[in-house]
Short mmCIF file of C-alpha atoms in Angstrom, two decimals:
data_model
loop_
_atom_site.label_atom_id
_atom_site.label_comp_id
_atom_site.label_asym_id
_atom_site.label_seq_id
_atom_site.Cartn_x
_atom_site.Cartn_y
_atom_site.Cartn_z
CA UNK A 1 27.10 3.81 65.26
CA UNK A 2 26.64 7.18 66.96
CA UNK A 3 29.38 6.32 69.42
CA UNK A 4 31.79 5.54 66.62
CA UNK A 5 30.88 8.78 65.01
CA UNK A 6 31.39 10.86 68.18
CA UNK A 7 34.74 9.40 69.13
CA UNK A 8 36.85 11.09 66.41
CA UNK A 9 35.11 14.40 67.14
CA UNK A 10 35.91 14.11 70.83
CA UNK A 11 39.51 13.26 69.96
CA UNK A 12 39.75 16.16 67.55
CA UNK A 13 38.25 18.58 70.09
CA UNK A 14 40.71 17.41 72.73
CA UNK A 15 43.58 17.84 70.29
CA UNK A 16 42.45 21.33 69.35
CA UNK A 17 42.01 22.34 72.99
CA UNK A 18 45.45 20.98 73.86
CA UNK A 19 47.05 22.74 70.92
CA UNK A 20 45.38 26.05 71.78
CA UNK A 21 46.43 25.81 75.41
CA UNK A 22 49.95 24.97 74.41
CA UNK A 23 50.25 27.84 71.97
CA UNK A 24 48.57 30.12 74.54
CA UNK A 25 51.30 29.21 77.01
CA UNK A 26 53.87 29.78 74.33
CA UNK A 27 52.62 33.32 73.76
CA UNK A 28 52.49 34.04 77.47
CA UNK A 29 56.02 32.75 77.95
CA UNK A 30 57.29 34.87 75.10
CA UNK A 31 55.70 38.03 76.54
CA UNK A 32 57.05 37.29 80.00
CA UNK A 33 60.51 36.52 78.69
CA UNK A 34 60.54 39.72 76.65
CA UNK A 35 59.48 41.76 79.71
CA UNK A 36 62.21 40.12 81.80
CA UNK A 37 64.79 40.96 79.11
CA UNK A 38 63.55 44.54 78.96
CA UNK A 39 63.72 45.19 82.69
CA UNK A 40 67.15 43.60 82.90
CA UNK A 41 68.23 45.98 80.17
CA UNK A 42 66.75 48.78 82.27
CA UNK A 43 68.78 47.62 85.28
CA UNK A 44 71.89 47.53 83.11
CA UNK A 45 71.31 51.14 82.11
CA UNK A 46 70.83 52.02 85.77
CA UNK A 47 74.12 50.36 86.65
CA UNK A 48 75.92 51.97 83.67
CA UNK A 49 74.96 55.45 84.78
CA UNK A 50 75.57 54.65 88.44
CA UNK A 51 79.02 53.43 87.39
CA UNK A 52 79.92 56.83 85.92
CA UNK A 53 78.72 58.60 89.07
CA UNK A 54 80.27 56.02 91.39
CA UNK A 55 83.67 56.29 89.70
CA UNK A 56 83.65 59.99 90.54
CA UNK A 57 82.33 59.46 94.06
CA UNK A 58 85.09 56.95 94.77
CA UNK A 59 87.74 59.24 93.33
CA UNK A 60 88.63 56.84 90.51
CA UNK A 61 87.77 59.50 87.93
CA UNK A 62 87.84 63.28 88.42
CA UNK A 63 84.56 64.99 89.28
CA UNK A 64 83.05 66.42 86.08
CA UNK A 65 79.78 68.17 86.74
CA UNK A 66 78.56 68.09 83.12
CA UNK A 67 79.23 64.39 82.70
CA UNK A 68 77.77 63.62 86.12
CA UNK A 69 74.65 65.56 85.20
CA UNK A 70 74.31 63.64 81.93
CA UNK A 71 74.57 60.33 83.77
CA UNK A 72 72.17 61.38 86.52
CA UNK A 73 69.60 62.71 84.04
CA UNK A 74 69.78 59.49 82.03
CA UNK A 75 69.27 57.59 85.23
CA UNK A 76 66.25 59.72 86.11
CA UNK A 77 64.74 58.93 82.69
CA UNK A 78 65.46 55.21 82.90
CA UNK A 79 63.93 55.10 86.39
CA UNK A 80 60.67 56.40 84.92
CA UNK A 81 60.07 53.68 82.32
CA UNK A 82 56.43 52.58 82.49
CA UNK A 83 56.29 49.83 85.09
CA UNK A 84 52.93 48.41 83.94
CA UNK A 85 54.46 46.89 80.82
CA UNK A 86 57.76 45.85 82.39
CA UNK A 87 56.53 44.01 85.46
CA UNK A 88 54.05 41.61 83.83
CA UNK A 89 52.16 39.52 86.32
CA UNK A 90 53.48 35.97 86.45
CA UNK A 91 57.10 36.76 85.55
CA UNK A 92 58.21 35.39 88.91
CA UNK A 93 61.40 33.64 89.99
CA UNK A 94 60.77 29.91 90.06
CA UNK A 95 57.83 30.06 87.63
CA UNK A 96 59.74 31.54 84.70
CA UNK A 97 63.47 31.10 84.02
CA UNK A 98 66.12 33.83 84.30
CA UNK A 99 64.42 36.20 86.69
CA UNK A 100 64.86 36.95 90.37
CA UNK A 101 61.58 38.87 90.65
CA UNK A 102 59.76 37.91 93.85
CA UNK A 103 56.01 37.35 94.04
CA UNK A 104 55.86 40.29 96.48
CA UNK A 105 56.22 42.69 93.53
CA UNK A 106 52.61 41.86 92.71
CA UNK A 107 51.24 40.82 96.11
CA UNK A 108 52.58 44.04 97.67
CA UNK A 109 52.03 46.29 94.67
CA UNK A 110 51.80 49.45 96.79
CA UNK A 111 55.14 48.71 98.44
CA UNK A 112 56.77 48.04 95.09
CA UNK A 113 55.34 51.26 93.68
CA UNK A 114 56.80 53.12 96.67
CA UNK A 115 60.21 51.48 96.18
CA UNK A 116 60.12 52.38 92.48
CA UNK A 117 59.22 56.01 93.10
CA UNK A 118 62.03 56.06 95.71
CA UNK A 119 64.38 55.22 92.82
CA UNK A 120 62.99 58.15 90.83
CA UNK A 121 63.54 60.43 93.84
CA UNK A 122 67.08 59.08 94.37
CA UNK A 123 67.87 59.73 90.70
CA UNK A 124 66.53 63.28 91.02
CA UNK A 125 68.73 63.69 94.09
CA UNK A 126 71.72 62.64 91.98
CA UNK A 127 70.82 65.21 89.30
CA UNK A 128 70.86 67.97 91.94
CA UNK A 129 74.09 66.66 93.47
CA UNK A 130 75.78 66.34 90.07
CA UNK A 131 75.17 70.04 89.53
CA UNK A 132 76.73 70.87 92.90
CA UNK A 133 80.01 69.28 94.02
CA UNK A 134 81.79 66.02 94.81
CA UNK A 135 80.71 65.96 98.44
CA UNK A 136 77.06 66.29 97.47
CA UNK A 137 77.54 63.53 94.89
CA UNK A 138 79.09 61.20 97.47
CA UNK A 139 76.19 61.74 99.86
CA UNK A 140 73.62 61.25 97.10
CA UNK A 141 75.36 58.04 95.98
CA UNK A 142 75.10 56.65 99.49
CA UNK A 143 71.38 57.40 99.53
CA UNK A 144 70.86 55.98 96.03
CA UNK A 145 72.66 52.78 96.98
CA UNK A 146 70.41 52.35 100.01
CA UNK A 147 67.40 52.81 97.73
CA UNK A 148 68.65 50.06 95.40
CA UNK A 149 69.30 47.79 98.39
CA UNK A 150 65.93 48.41 100.02
CA UNK A 151 64.08 47.40 96.87
CA UNK A 152 66.33 44.43 96.12
CA UNK A 153 66.00 43.21 99.67
CA UNK A 154 62.22 43.19 99.51
CA UNK A 155 61.55 42.28 95.90
CA UNK A 156 64.56 40.44 94.48
CA UNK A 157 65.09 36.76 95.21
CA UNK A 158 68.42 35.04 95.80
CA UNK A 159 70.85 34.22 93.02
CA UNK A 160 70.46 30.63 91.64
CA UNK B 1 83.90 -9.22 139.36
CA UNK B 2 82.64 -6.92 142.08
CA UNK B 3 85.76 -4.87 141.87
CA UNK B 4 85.39 -4.51 138.11
CA UNK B 5 81.82 -3.24 138.53
CA UNK B 6 83.04 -0.87 141.23
CA UNK B 7 85.84 0.30 138.95
CA UNK B 8 83.31 1.04 136.20
CA UNK B 9 81.06 2.92 138.60
CA UNK B 10 83.93 5.01 139.89
CA UNK B 11 85.18 5.66 136.35
CA UNK B 12 81.68 6.75 135.30
CA UNK B 13 81.34 9.07 138.25
CA UNK B 14 84.80 10.42 137.53
CA UNK B 15 83.89 11.06 133.90
CA UNK B 16 80.70 12.84 134.95
CA UNK B 17 82.64 14.96 137.43
CA UNK B 18 85.21 15.89 134.78
CA UNK B 19 82.44 16.68 132.28
CA UNK B 20 80.69 18.81 134.90
CA UNK B 21 83.88 20.67 135.73
CA UNK B 22 84.89 21.18 132.11
CA UNK B 23 81.47 22.39 131.04
CA UNK B 24 80.84 24.70 133.98
CA UNK B 25 79.52 28.07 132.79
CA UNK B 26 82.24 30.68 133.22
CA UNK B 27 82.13 33.65 135.61
CA UNK B 28 83.12 37.18 134.68
CA UNK B 29 86.62 38.07 135.75
CA UNK B 30 87.40 40.99 138.00
CA UNK B 31 87.99 43.40 135.11
CA UNK B 32 84.21 43.79 134.90
CA UNK B 33 83.65 44.56 138.57
CA UNK B 34 83.63 48.33 138.19
CA UNK B 35 81.66 49.11 135.02
CA UNK B 36 82.06 52.51 133.38
CA UNK B 37 78.92 54.63 133.06
CA UNK B 38 77.30 53.80 129.75
CA UNK B 39 76.65 56.42 127.10
CA UNK B 40 73.47 55.55 125.18
CA UNK B 41 74.37 57.68 122.17
CA UNK B 42 77.69 55.90 121.71
CA UNK B 43 75.87 52.66 122.41
CA UNK B 44 73.70 53.18 119.33
CA UNK B 45 76.82 52.83 117.19
CA UNK B 46 77.98 49.74 119.08
CA UNK B 47 74.49 48.31 118.56
CA UNK B 48 74.72 48.99 114.81
CA UNK B 49 78.26 47.66 114.46
CA UNK B 50 77.38 44.51 116.41
CA UNK B 51 74.32 43.95 114.21
CA UNK B 52 72.03 43.15 117.16
CA UNK B 53 68.84 44.17 115.35
CA UNK B 54 69.62 41.95 112.38
CA UNK B 55 68.71 38.89 114.42
CA UNK B 56 66.67 40.17 117.34
CA UNK B 57 63.98 42.05 115.43
CA UNK B 58 61.11 40.10 113.97
CA UNK B 59 60.71 40.07 110.18
CA UNK B 60 57.14 41.36 110.72
CA UNK B 61 57.53 44.21 113.20
CA UNK B 62 60.94 45.80 113.06
CA UNK B 63 60.74 49.36 114.25
CA UNK B 64 58.64 51.87 116.08
CA UNK B 65 59.43 55.40 114.92
CA UNK B 66 62.75 54.13 113.61
CA UNK B 67 63.79 52.52 116.91
CA UNK B 68 64.27 48.76 116.63
CA UNK B 69 61.78 46.59 118.52
CA UNK B 70 63.78 43.68 119.87
CA UNK B 71 60.96 41.13 119.98
CA UNK B 72 63.13 38.24 118.83
CA UNK B 73 61.35 35.35 117.14
CA UNK B 74 63.46 35.12 114.00
CA UNK B 75 64.15 31.45 113.20
CA UNK B 76 67.61 30.14 112.32
CA UNK B 77 67.58 26.72 110.74
CA UNK B 78 70.85 24.88 111.17
CA UNK B 79 72.01 21.29 110.95
CA UNK B 80 71.78 21.13 114.75
CA UNK B 81 68.15 22.26 114.88
CA UNK B 82 66.14 25.45 114.70
CA UNK B 83 67.09 28.32 116.97
CA UNK B 84 64.80 31.24 117.72
CA UNK B 85 66.29 34.60 118.60
CA UNK B 86 64.98 35.70 122.01
CA UNK B 87 63.31 38.92 123.07
CA UNK B 88 66.11 41.23 124.26
CA UNK B 89 63.97 44.31 124.82
CA UNK B 90 63.88 45.83 128.30
CA UNK B 91 60.78 43.84 129.26
CA UNK B 92 61.44 42.61 132.84
CA UNK B 93 59.88 39.16 132.45
CA UNK B 94 60.70 37.98 128.90
CA UNK B 95 63.45 40.43 127.99
CA UNK B 96 66.52 41.79 129.72
CA UNK B 97 64.76 44.53 131.72
CA UNK B 98 65.78 43.28 135.15
CA UNK B 99 69.31 42.18 134.25
CA UNK B 100 72.23 43.71 136.06
CA UNK B 101 75.18 45.02 134.07
CA UNK B 102 77.22 42.01 135.17
CA UNK B 103 74.53 39.63 133.92
CA UNK B 104 74.42 41.47 130.60
CA UNK B 105 78.20 41.41 130.24
CA UNK B 106 78.36 37.72 131.15
CA UNK B 107 75.69 36.88 128.56
CA UNK B 108 77.37 38.90 125.86
CA UNK B 109 81.02 38.00 126.40
CA UNK B 110 80.79 34.52 127.93
CA UNK B 111 77.54 33.21 126.46
CA UNK B 112 76.06 32.42 129.87
CA UNK B 113 72.52 33.36 130.94
CA UNK B 114 71.71 35.01 134.30
CA UNK B 115 70.42 31.58 135.39
CA UNK B 116 73.90 30.19 134.71
CA UNK B 117 73.05 28.24 131.55
CA UNK B 118 75.11 28.17 128.36
CA UNK B 119 73.65 29.92 125.36
CA UNK B 120 73.93 28.19 122.02
CA UNK B 121 76.60 29.74 119.79
CA UNK B 122 73.98 30.83 117.23
CA UNK B 123 74.37 33.91 119.45
CA UNK B 124 77.83 35.12 118.35
CA UNK B 125 79.31 35.55 121.84
CA UNK B 126 82.53 33.96 120.60
CA UNK B 127 83.03 37.27 118.77
CA UNK B 128 81.53 39.53 121.44
CA UNK B 129 83.96 37.91 123.93
CA UNK B 130 86.52 40.41 122.62
CA UNK B 131 84.36 43.48 123.32
CA UNK B 132 85.67 46.42 125.33
CA UNK B 133 84.09 46.95 128.73
CA UNK B 134 83.20 50.50 127.72
CA UNK B 135 81.39 49.36 124.60
CA UNK B 136 79.40 46.80 126.58
CA UNK B 137 78.39 49.54 129.03
CA UNK B 138 77.39 51.91 126.21
CA UNK B 139 75.42 49.15 124.52
CA UNK B 140 73.61 48.31 127.75
CA UNK B 141 72.70 51.98 128.22
CA UNK B 142 71.41 52.26 124.65
CA UNK B 143 69.33 49.10 124.79
CA UNK B 144 67.50 50.42 127.84
CA UNK B 145 66.25 53.32 125.70
CA UNK B 146 64.61 51.04 123.11
CA UNK B 147 60.89 50.14 123.03
CA UNK B 148 59.78 47.45 125.47
CA UNK B 149 57.80 44.53 124.09
CA UNK B 150 56.24 41.59 125.98
CA UNK B 151 56.54 39.22 123.00
CA UNK B 152 57.09 35.75 124.53
CA UNK B 153 60.20 33.72 123.67
CA UNK B 154 60.06 30.58 121.56
CA UNK B 155 61.88 27.46 122.72
CA UNK B 156 64.63 26.25 120.38
CA UNK B 157 63.78 23.09 118.45
CA UNK B 158 67.05 21.24 118.93
CA UNK B 159 67.44 17.46 118.97
CA UNK B 160 69.54 15.27 121.29
CA UNK B 161 72.50 15.49 121.94
CA UNK B 162 72.50 19.18 121.01
CA UNK B 163 69.50 19.71 123.28
CA UNK B 164 71.91 19.27 126.23
CA UNK B 165 73.02 22.83 126.94
CA UNK B 166 75.71 21.66 129.33
CA UNK B 167 77.50 20.12 126.35
CA UNK B 168 77.89 23.60 124.88
CA UNK B 169 80.57 23.95 127.58
CA UNK B 170 82.69 21.42 125.69
CA UNK B 171 82.15 23.35 122.47
CA UNK B 172 83.25 26.54 124.19
CA UNK B 173 86.43 24.82 125.41
CA UNK B 174 87.17 23.91 121.80
CA UNK B 175 86.25 27.11 120.01
CA UNK B 176 86.03 30.06 122.34
CA UNK B 177 89.15 32.17 122.52
CA UNK B 178 90.18 35.67 123.48
CA UNK B 179 92.84 35.68 120.78
CA UNK B 180 92.36 37.55 117.55
CA UNK B 181 92.73 35.70 114.27
CA UNK B 182 94.77 38.53 112.76
CA UNK B 183 97.72 38.50 115.10
CA UNK B 184 99.50 41.63 113.94
CA UNK B 185 97.49 44.82 113.77
CA UNK B 186 100.39 47.16 113.12
CA UNK B 187 98.49 50.47 112.84
CA UNK B 188 95.68 51.98 114.93
CA UNK B 189 93.44 51.70 111.85
CA UNK B 190 94.12 47.98 111.50
CA UNK B 191 93.57 47.53 115.20
CA UNK B 192 90.21 49.29 114.97
CA UNK B 193 89.31 47.27 111.85
CA UNK B 194 90.22 44.05 113.62
CA UNK B 195 88.05 44.99 116.58
CA UNK B 196 85.12 45.89 114.33
CA UNK B 197 85.40 42.78 112.15
CA UNK B 198 86.34 40.15 114.73
CA UNK B 199 84.60 41.43 117.86
CA UNK B 200 81.57 43.54 116.93
CA UNK B 201 80.43 42.89 113.38
CA UNK B 202 81.21 39.15 113.68
CA UNK B 203 81.81 38.90 109.90
CA UNK B 204 83.54 35.53 110.26
CA UNK B 205 80.35 33.94 111.59
CA UNK B 206 79.04 33.80 108.02
CA UNK B 207 82.10 34.39 105.83
CA UNK B 208 84.28 31.67 107.39
CA UNK B 209 83.45 28.00 106.87
CA UNK B 210 82.85 25.80 109.90
CA UNK B 211 84.23 22.51 111.11
CA UNK B 212 82.05 19.44 111.56
CA UNK B 213 81.30 20.55 115.13
CA UNK B 214 80.28 24.03 114.05
CA UNK B 215 83.42 25.92 115.08
CA UNK B 216 85.05 28.47 112.81
CA UNK B 217 87.72 26.97 110.58
CA UNK B 218 90.65 29.37 111.10
CA UNK B 219 92.61 27.79 108.26
CA UNK B 220 90.01 29.06 105.80
CA UNK B 221 89.36 32.40 107.52
CA UNK B 222 86.88 34.54 105.50
CA UNK B 223 87.16 32.24 102.50
CA UNK B 224 83.41 31.95 102.07
CA UNK B 225 80.99 29.29 103.24
CA UNK B 226 77.66 27.70 102.38
CA UNK B 227 74.75 29.98 103.22
CA UNK B 228 73.31 28.66 106.48
CA UNK B 229 69.87 29.67 105.17
CA UNK B 230 70.11 26.83 102.66
CA UNK B 231 70.77 27.95 99.11
CA UNK B 232 73.84 29.58 97.69
CA UNK B 233 77.16 30.58 99.20
CA UNK B 234 78.37 33.45 101.33
CA UNK B 235 81.25 34.89 99.30
CA UNK B 236 84.94 34.81 100.13
CA UNK B 237 86.23 38.23 101.20
CA UNK B 238 89.99 37.69 101.39
CA UNK B 239 92.09 39.87 99.03
CA UNK B 240 93.19 36.68 97.25
CA UNK B 241 89.61 35.88 96.31
CA UNK B 242 87.93 39.27 96.11
CA UNK B 243 89.73 41.83 93.98
CA UNK B 244 87.94 44.95 95.25
CA UNK B 245 89.98 48.06 96.00
CA UNK B 246 89.79 49.76 99.38
CA UNK B 247 87.62 52.45 97.75
CA UNK B 248 85.32 49.71 96.38
CA UNK B 249 84.95 48.19 99.84
CA UNK B 250 84.27 51.52 101.54
CA UNK B 251 81.71 52.46 98.86
CA UNK B 252 80.04 49.08 99.32
CA UNK B 253 79.84 49.49 103.11
CA UNK B 254 78.38 52.97 102.59
CA UNK B 255 75.90 52.46 99.77
CA UNK B 256 75.66 48.68 99.31
CA UNK B 257 76.77 49.13 95.70
CA UNK B 258 79.27 46.62 94.32
CA UNK B 259 82.04 47.68 91.90
CA UNK B 260 79.78 46.66 88.99
CA UNK B 261 76.89 48.63 90.53
CA UNK B 262 74.74 45.78 91.60
CA UNK B 263 73.51 46.19 95.15
CA UNK B 264 73.90 44.08 98.25
CA UNK B 265 71.13 41.57 98.72
CA UNK B 266 69.86 39.19 101.38
CA UNK B 267 71.38 39.38 104.83
CA UNK B 268 74.25 41.55 103.63
CA UNK B 269 71.81 44.36 102.77
CA UNK B 270 70.95 44.48 106.48
CA UNK B 271 74.63 44.48 107.42
CA UNK B 272 75.18 47.44 105.07
CA UNK B 273 72.32 49.33 106.72
CA UNK B 274 74.25 48.98 109.97
CA UNK B 275 77.69 49.74 108.58
CA UNK B 276 76.40 52.84 106.81
CA UNK B 277 75.55 54.31 110.24
CA UNK B 278 79.17 54.11 111.42
CA UNK B 279 81.72 56.88 110.95
CA UNK B 280 83.56 56.78 107.63
CA UNK B 281 86.81 56.02 109.49
CA UNK B 282 85.28 52.76 110.78
CA UNK B 283 84.31 51.63 107.29
CA UNK B 284 87.85 52.43 106.14
CA UNK B 285 89.23 50.45 109.06
CA UNK B 286 87.16 47.41 108.09
CA UNK B 287 88.44 47.71 104.50
CA UNK B 288 92.01 47.98 105.82
CA UNK B 289 91.51 44.82 107.89
CA UNK B 290 90.25 42.86 104.90
CA UNK B 291 93.21 44.07 102.86
CA UNK B 292 95.57 42.76 105.54
CA UNK B 293 94.23 39.18 105.43
#
């Protein structure tokens, strides 16, 4: 009698636990996916502004100090977006779709912080160069590119 | 019956003798007898262009005060087995500290160790074979200035028949050549680009697909290949398949930034680090070479 009575409760409890876990995962996934979207949008803004500066550095477009400054200042702002809400723990390549973020971002948090502040410094360097001349811009672009590469090499996984 | 057995024995011995002769490790020719004095400063650029540190530094300890530590130890997994890059620091017992210039030049340009053994072609001596004597001397001088490390070498994990180093002699007969792939380098810039790409930077080692025996497939020169590391592909870099302008290429070699402002990743990021140390004219020469393919 008591056994028959307990069985449905056990089943119900199990079902509730399962449902909660599932919806918990669902929430987590949604937050991670949103963070991944947001930081990819950040990277797109980085590349948009780099594109304006790079076009000038390569001689594809004439050097325009005001426009270069606008692009470099935007870049410096975008580089300073709060990392604590963009790089949510667990949004790792392999665990979550559509990201190339390596686990080292979190396991080597100090290194990642350094790489990120290097981007801020590189962007500031571009602001200074944009106010100067084309030669300064070309040099600063080289340095900025190396900064991008250094971080991608350490913290971005391979395509596919 | 006896005579047939004798015939077989003689034929076998003959085959062994031919194999032995064909696979004999080569000697340096006389052009190397009188080496120029090496300039270490110039050698630093040869070292960068040739990408030595990319393979011969360990992923864990790379530099000491910015100078590469050539411990070796990096593993290269291939379909023939796993190769480990050796220590090439100036340590006299495990490195190249007690090598003569001739031994160094023979290793680099002929793929033969001081003990007279073939190196496996994971070491890109098929490219370095085209190096100038002066560059080899400069490189040797520079490498002597780098930190010494006693890190022991790891034996390659290669299975039979590839474990037979002598057989590498056959491979060399098939694939090692002094000839450039790009036959006509009509300007000094193209000539310099060809030397950088085909001799020093050994771009084709990754960007050109290989035949079943692991030789470069000259028909599909620089047309991209599977990534030897396992996943993905190394991209094609011929003008037919990569529509980057010369300015795009030079900017990429300088900053690692692609025309859509992504940055170089993986092994190419390390190559860019090296190329960015070269004079601008060298990066332009490499771009000119690629445009001429």
